[in-house]
Every structure is written in structure tokens, then in C-alpha cells.
């Protein structure tokens, strides 16, 4: 980790830049990596940022699962109100989930946990959107990961 007194090209320390000007810290860090000035990089901050990238991927996957599950619930428990929009959303979210898993296959083993978290919110969202009582929807997800991701066509 660089010493806080090492100046970045903008005249602030690497630590100060990270704490006070994130965009500049990103730019300075990228430039230092490109130029091989590794001794100037705040390794702890960089490691935190890289870990956060993984969190963002998981959150995006969970969000796609949430929308997908909400529409599956609405379709199952309010079929008479099913629209092309719901069907399209199911197709789009299945595609998004498949893309996430293709780009980051290490997330596949995390699917059961992610589905569980997404389902809890999807159940609330489905109740809010349909006007049905939340108890209409099972407390635990009734579909397997394979069923959730399967394209029926």
C-alpha cells in the first residue's frame, strides 16, 4: 500500500483521492496500472473495488431473477390477467439470467441462494402488483432453478 504522502499526478495523495474524488482515483489508478507504477496504487482500495464488481454482478443477476419470478407468480396466480407484456418480461429476464451465467459461470452454484433472496422480494412485488394477499403466494419458491430458467417454447 502506498504511503499517504505519495502524491498522485493531481497533487493529492492516493488515499485522499479515493476518499474525496472517486472518479479521479479511478482514472489515476488505471493510468498507474497501464504505466506499471504499481507502487503508487492503493492496493487495499483497489482490492475493495474489484470485490465490489462481483457484488454488482450478483445484484444484477438477483434483480433479473426477481423480475422473472414476479412475472411467473403473476402468471400462475392471476392467469386470467396475463398479458403479452408479462410473457415478454419472462423471456427477456430468462435471457438476461442465461447471459449472466454464461459470462460468470461461477455464479451458477449460487443460484439457489440468489433465487431464495430474489423470490422473497418477487413475492412482495407480485402481491403489490396483483392486489392479491401476499399469503396467496407460497413462502418458498415452488420452481427449481431449471424450471425458472427453462424456455417453454
PDB file of C-alpha atoms in Angstrom:
ATOM      1  CA  UNK A   1       0.000   0.000   0.000  1.00  0.00           C
ATOM      2  CA  UNK A   2       1.429   3.375  -0.876  1.00  0.00           C
ATOM      3  CA  UNK A   3       2.293   5.767   1.833  1.00  0.00           C
ATOM      4  CA  UNK A   4      -0.357   8.518   2.181  1.00  0.00           C
ATOM      5  CA  UNK A   5       2.297  11.126   1.433  1.00  0.00           C
ATOM      6  CA  UNK A   6       2.959   9.831  -2.104  1.00  0.00           C
ATOM      7  CA  UNK A   7       1.427  12.337  -4.472  1.00  0.00           C
ATOM      8  CA  UNK A   8      -0.775  11.380  -7.382  1.00  0.00           C
ATOM      9  CA  UNK A   9      -0.494  13.388 -10.609  1.00  0.00           C
ATOM     10  CA  UNK A  10      -3.343  15.645  -9.381  1.00  0.00           C
ATOM     11  CA  UNK A  11      -1.385  16.749  -6.329  1.00  0.00           C
ATOM     12  CA  UNK A  12      -3.352  14.763  -3.754  1.00  0.00           C
ATOM     13  CA  UNK A  13      -2.399  11.562  -2.038  1.00  0.00           C
ATOM     14  CA  UNK A  14      -3.774   8.286  -3.417  1.00  0.00           C
ATOM     15  CA  UNK A  15      -5.671   7.782  -0.177  1.00  0.00           C
ATOM     16  CA  UNK A  16      -7.135  11.274  -0.259  1.00  0.00           C
ATOM     17  CA  UNK A  17      -8.117  10.927  -3.914  1.00  0.00           C
ATOM     18  CA  UNK A  18     -10.011   7.707  -3.171  1.00  0.00           C
ATOM     19  CA  UNK A  19     -11.810   9.236  -0.214  1.00  0.00           C
ATOM     20  CA  UNK A  20     -12.557  12.616  -1.766  1.00  0.00           C
ATOM     21  CA  UNK A  21     -12.604  12.216  -5.558  1.00  0.00           C
ATOM     22  CA  UNK A  22     -13.540   8.702  -6.574  1.00  0.00           C
ATOM     23  CA  UNK A  23     -13.644   9.428 -10.312  1.00  0.00           C
ATOM     24  CA  UNK A  24     -10.149  10.897 -10.221  1.00  0.00           C
ATOM     25  CA  UNK A  25      -8.883   7.990  -8.123  1.00  0.00           C
ATOM     26  CA  UNK A  26     -10.233   5.539 -10.724  1.00  0.00           C
ATOM     27  CA  UNK A  27      -8.543   7.421 -13.547  1.00  0.00           C
ATOM     28  CA  UNK A  28      -5.233   7.769 -11.675  1.00  0.00           C
ATOM     29  CA  UNK A  29      -5.253   4.110 -10.657  1.00  0.00           C
ATOM     30  CA  UNK A  30      -5.975   2.940 -14.204  1.00  0.00           C
ATOM     31  CA  UNK A  31      -3.163   5.144 -15.521  1.00  0.00           C
ATOM     32  CA  UNK A  32      -0.751   3.843 -12.858  1.00  0.00           C
ATOM     33  CA  UNK A  33      -1.600   0.236 -13.817  1.00  0.00           C
ATOM     34  CA  UNK A  34      -1.100   0.970 -17.531  1.00  0.00           C
ATOM     35  CA  UNK A  35       2.225   2.654 -16.840  1.00  0.00           C
ATOM     36  CA  UNK A  36       3.432  -0.026 -14.435  1.00  0.00           C
ATOM     37  CA  UNK A  37       3.593   2.331 -11.446  1.00  0.00           C
ATOM     38  CA  UNK A  38       2.302  -0.326  -9.075  1.00  0.00           C
ATOM     39  CA  UNK A  39       3.995   1.178  -6.025  1.00  0.00           C
ATOM     40  CA  UNK A  40       1.653   4.188  -6.302  1.00  0.00           C
ATOM     41  CA  UNK A  41      -1.541   2.149  -6.214  1.00  0.00           C
ATOM     42  CA  UNK A  42      -3.682   1.956  -3.115  1.00  0.00           C
ATOM     43  CA  UNK A  43      -3.909  -1.839  -3.209  1.00  0.00           C
ATOM     44  CA  UNK A  44      -6.476  -2.084  -0.421  1.00  0.00           C
ATOM     45  CA  UNK A  45      -8.846   0.329  -2.143  1.00  0.00           C
ATOM     46  CA  UNK A  46      -8.310  -1.379  -5.488  1.00  0.00           C
ATOM     47  CA  UNK A  47      -8.988  -4.819  -3.986  1.00  0.00           C
ATOM     48  CA  UNK A  48     -12.203  -3.483  -2.415  1.00  0.00           C
ATOM     49  CA  UNK A  49     -13.316  -2.097  -5.768  1.00  0.00           C
ATOM     50  CA  UNK A  50     -12.622  -5.381  -7.550  1.00  0.00           C
ATOM     51  CA  UNK A  51     -14.640  -7.266  -4.899  1.00  0.00           C
ATOM     52  CA  UNK A  52     -17.462  -4.779  -5.379  1.00  0.00           C
ATOM     53  CA  UNK A  53     -17.549  -5.647  -9.078  1.00  0.00           C
ATOM     54  CA  UNK A  54     -18.501  -9.198  -8.090  1.00  0.00           C
ATOM     55  CA  UNK A  55     -21.210  -7.878  -5.794  1.00  0.00           C
ATOM     56  CA  UNK A  56     -22.637  -5.813  -8.629  1.00  0.00           C
ATOM     57  CA  UNK A  57     -22.813  -8.910 -10.838  1.00  0.00           C
ATOM     58  CA  UNK A  58     -24.657 -10.855  -8.140  1.00  0.00           C
ATOM     59  CA  UNK A  59     -27.072  -7.977  -7.520  1.00  0.00           C
ATOM     60  CA  UNK A  60     -27.829  -7.662 -11.238  1.00  0.00           C
ATOM     61  CA  UNK A  61     -28.441 -11.405 -11.502  1.00  0.00           C
ATOM     62  CA  UNK A  62     -30.647 -11.302  -8.420  1.00  0.00           C
ATOM     63  CA  UNK A  63     -32.598  -8.370  -9.884  1.00  0.00           C
ATOM     64  CA  UNK A  64     -33.244 -10.251 -13.130  1.00  0.00           C
ATOM     65  CA  UNK A  65     -34.358 -13.283 -11.109  1.00  0.00           C
ATOM     66  CA  UNK A  66     -36.672 -11.105  -9.012  1.00  0.00           C
ATOM     67  CA  UNK A  67     -38.457  -9.688 -12.069  1.00  0.00           C
ATOM     68  CA  UNK A  68     -38.642 -13.137 -13.666  1.00  0.00           C
ATOM     69  CA  UNK A  69     -40.075 -14.737 -10.529  1.00  0.00           C
ATOM     70  CA  UNK A  70     -42.565 -11.917 -10.028  1.00  0.00           C
ATOM     71  CA  UNK A  71     -43.961 -12.472 -13.526  1.00  0.00           C
ATOM     72  CA  UNK A  72     -44.014 -16.243 -13.056  1.00  0.00           C
ATOM     73  CA  UNK A  73     -46.008 -15.738  -9.858  1.00  0.00           C
ATOM     74  CA  UNK A  74     -48.405 -13.310 -11.512  1.00  0.00           C
ATOM     75  CA  UNK A  75     -48.906 -15.733 -14.414  1.00  0.00           C
ATOM     76  CA  UNK A  76     -49.549 -18.689 -12.102  1.00  0.00           C
ATOM     77  CA  UNK A  77     -51.816 -16.946  -9.591  1.00  0.00           C
ATOM     78  CA  UNK A  78     -53.609 -14.495 -11.851  1.00  0.00           C
ATOM     79  CA  UNK A  79     -53.632 -16.266 -15.253  1.00  0.00           C
ATOM     80  CA  UNK A  80     -56.784 -14.513 -16.403  1.00  0.00           C
ATOM     81  CA  UNK A  81     -54.886 -11.212 -16.364  1.00  0.00           C
ATOM     82  CA  UNK A  82     -51.793 -12.499 -18.157  1.00  0.00           C
ATOM     83  CA  UNK A  83     -50.567 -10.141 -20.854  1.00  0.00           C
ATOM     84  CA  UNK A  84     -48.048 -10.257 -23.660  1.00  0.00           C
ATOM     85  CA  UNK A  85     -46.016  -7.857 -21.565  1.00  0.00           C
ATOM     86  CA  UNK A  86     -45.690 -10.469 -18.796  1.00  0.00           C
ATOM     87  CA  UNK A  87     -44.700 -13.111 -21.341  1.00  0.00           C
ATOM     88  CA  UNK A  88     -42.149 -10.771 -22.895  1.00  0.00           C
ATOM     89  CA  UNK A  89     -40.716  -9.903 -19.492  1.00  0.00           C
ATOM     90  CA  UNK A  90     -40.325 -13.593 -18.663  1.00  0.00           C
ATOM     91  CA  UNK A  91     -38.477 -14.209 -21.946  1.00  0.00           C
ATOM     92  CA  UNK A  92     -36.250 -11.152 -21.538  1.00  0.00           C
ATOM     93  CA  UNK A  93     -35.338 -11.939 -17.924  1.00  0.00           C
ATOM     94  CA  UNK A  94     -34.602 -15.589 -18.760  1.00  0.00           C
ATOM     95  CA  UNK A  95     -32.270 -14.348 -21.472  1.00  0.00           C
ATOM     96  CA  UNK A  96     -30.591 -11.908 -19.064  1.00  0.00           C
ATOM     97  CA  UNK A  97     -30.094 -14.629 -16.442  1.00  0.00           C
ATOM     98  CA  UNK A  98     -28.656 -17.000 -19.063  1.00  0.00           C
ATOM     99  CA  UNK A  99     -26.253 -14.268 -20.216  1.00  0.00           C
ATOM    100  CA  UNK A 100     -25.128 -13.552 -16.636  1.00  0.00           C
ATOM    101  CA  UNK A 101     -24.472 -17.247 -16.061  1.00  0.00           C
ATOM    102  CA  UNK A 102     -22.634 -17.593 -19.362  1.00  0.00           C
ATOM    103  CA  UNK A 103     -20.407 -14.592 -18.618  1.00  0.00           C
ATOM    104  CA  UNK A 104     -19.890 -15.551 -14.970  1.00  0.00           C
ATOM    105  CA  UNK A 105     -20.356 -19.330 -14.632  1.00  0.00           C
ATOM    106  CA  UNK A 106     -19.044 -19.195 -11.059  1.00  0.00           C
ATOM    107  CA  UNK A 107     -22.427 -17.674 -10.128  1.00  0.00           C
ATOM    108  CA  UNK A 108     -24.297 -20.873 -11.104  1.00  0.00           C
ATOM    109  CA  UNK A 109     -23.617 -22.640  -7.766  1.00  0.00           C
ATOM    110  CA  UNK A 110     -25.013 -19.547  -6.022  1.00  0.00           C
ATOM    111  CA  UNK A 111     -28.344 -19.793  -7.884  1.00  0.00           C
ATOM    112  CA  UNK A 112     -30.308 -21.478  -5.073  1.00  0.00           C
ATOM    113  CA  UNK A 113     -29.350 -18.744  -2.615  1.00  0.00           C
ATOM    114  CA  UNK A 114     -29.911 -15.974  -5.171  1.00  0.00           C
ATOM    115  CA  UNK A 115     -33.283 -17.442  -6.144  1.00  0.00           C
ATOM    116  CA  UNK A 116     -34.285 -17.565  -2.481  1.00  0.00           C
ATOM    117  CA  UNK A 117     -33.409 -13.903  -1.957  1.00  0.00           C
ATOM    118  CA  UNK A 118     -34.999 -12.839  -5.235  1.00  0.00           C
ATOM    119  CA  UNK A 119     -38.140 -14.851  -4.519  1.00  0.00           C
ATOM    120  CA  UNK A 120     -38.757 -13.132  -1.191  1.00  0.00           C
ATOM    121  CA  UNK A 121     -38.893  -9.755  -2.942  1.00  0.00           C
ATOM    122  CA  UNK A 122     -40.696 -11.126  -6.023  1.00  0.00           C
ATOM    123  CA  UNK A 123     -43.473 -12.400  -3.768  1.00  0.00           C
ATOM    124  CA  UNK A 124     -43.920  -8.928  -2.266  1.00  0.00           C
ATOM    125  CA  UNK A 125     -43.811  -7.312  -5.712  1.00  0.00           C
ATOM    126  CA  UNK A 126     -46.348  -9.791  -7.109  1.00  0.00           C
ATOM    127  CA  UNK A 127     -48.722  -9.107  -4.228  1.00  0.00           C
ATOM    128  CA  UNK A 128     -48.377  -5.354  -4.739  1.00  0.00           C
ATOM    129  CA  UNK A 129     -48.907  -5.548  -8.495  1.00  0.00           C
ATOM    130  CA  UNK A 130     -51.794  -8.026  -8.473  1.00  0.00           C
ATOM    131  CA  UNK A 131     -53.608  -6.785  -5.405  1.00  0.00           C
ATOM    132  CA  UNK A 132     -53.673 -10.370  -4.131  1.00  0.00           C
ATOM    133  CA  UNK A 133     -52.873 -11.063  -0.497  1.00  0.00           C
ATOM    134  CA  UNK A 134     -49.225 -11.988  -0.022  1.00  0.00           C
ATOM    135  CA  UNK A 135     -50.319 -15.268   1.566  1.00  0.00           C
ATOM    136  CA  UNK A 136     -51.684 -16.256  -1.861  1.00  0.00           C
ATOM    137  CA  UNK A 137     -48.079 -16.869  -2.872  1.00  0.00           C
ATOM    138  CA  UNK A 138     -46.087 -19.699  -1.291  1.00  0.00           C
ATOM    139  CA  UNK A 139     -43.430 -18.612   1.211  1.00  0.00           C
ATOM    140  CA  UNK A 140     -40.806 -20.710  -0.587  1.00  0.00           C
ATOM    141  CA  UNK A 141     -40.179 -20.709  -4.310  1.00  0.00           C
ATOM    142  CA  UNK A 142     -42.117 -23.525  -5.940  1.00  0.00           C
ATOM    143  CA  UNK A 143     -39.862 -23.798  -9.011  1.00  0.00           C
ATOM    144  CA  UNK A 144     -36.438 -25.352  -9.387  1.00  0.00           C
ATOM    145  CA  UNK A 145     -33.651 -23.350 -10.993  1.00  0.00           C
ATOM    146  CA  UNK A 146     -34.049 -25.446 -14.148  1.00  0.00           C
ATOM    147  CA  UNK A 147     -37.777 -24.667 -14.295  1.00  0.00           C
ATOM    148  CA  UNK A 148     -37.205 -20.969 -13.705  1.00  0.00           C
ATOM    149  CA  UNK A 149     -34.648 -20.757 -16.497  1.00  0.00           C
ATOM    150  CA  UNK A 150     -36.358 -23.110 -18.969  1.00  0.00           C
ATOM    151  CA  UNK A 151     -37.771 -21.559 -22.099  1.00  0.00           C
ATOM    152  CA  UNK A 152     -41.039 -23.409 -22.712  1.00  0.00           C
ATOM    153  CA  UNK A 153     -41.005 -22.697 -26.444  1.00  0.00           C
TER     154      UNK A 153
END
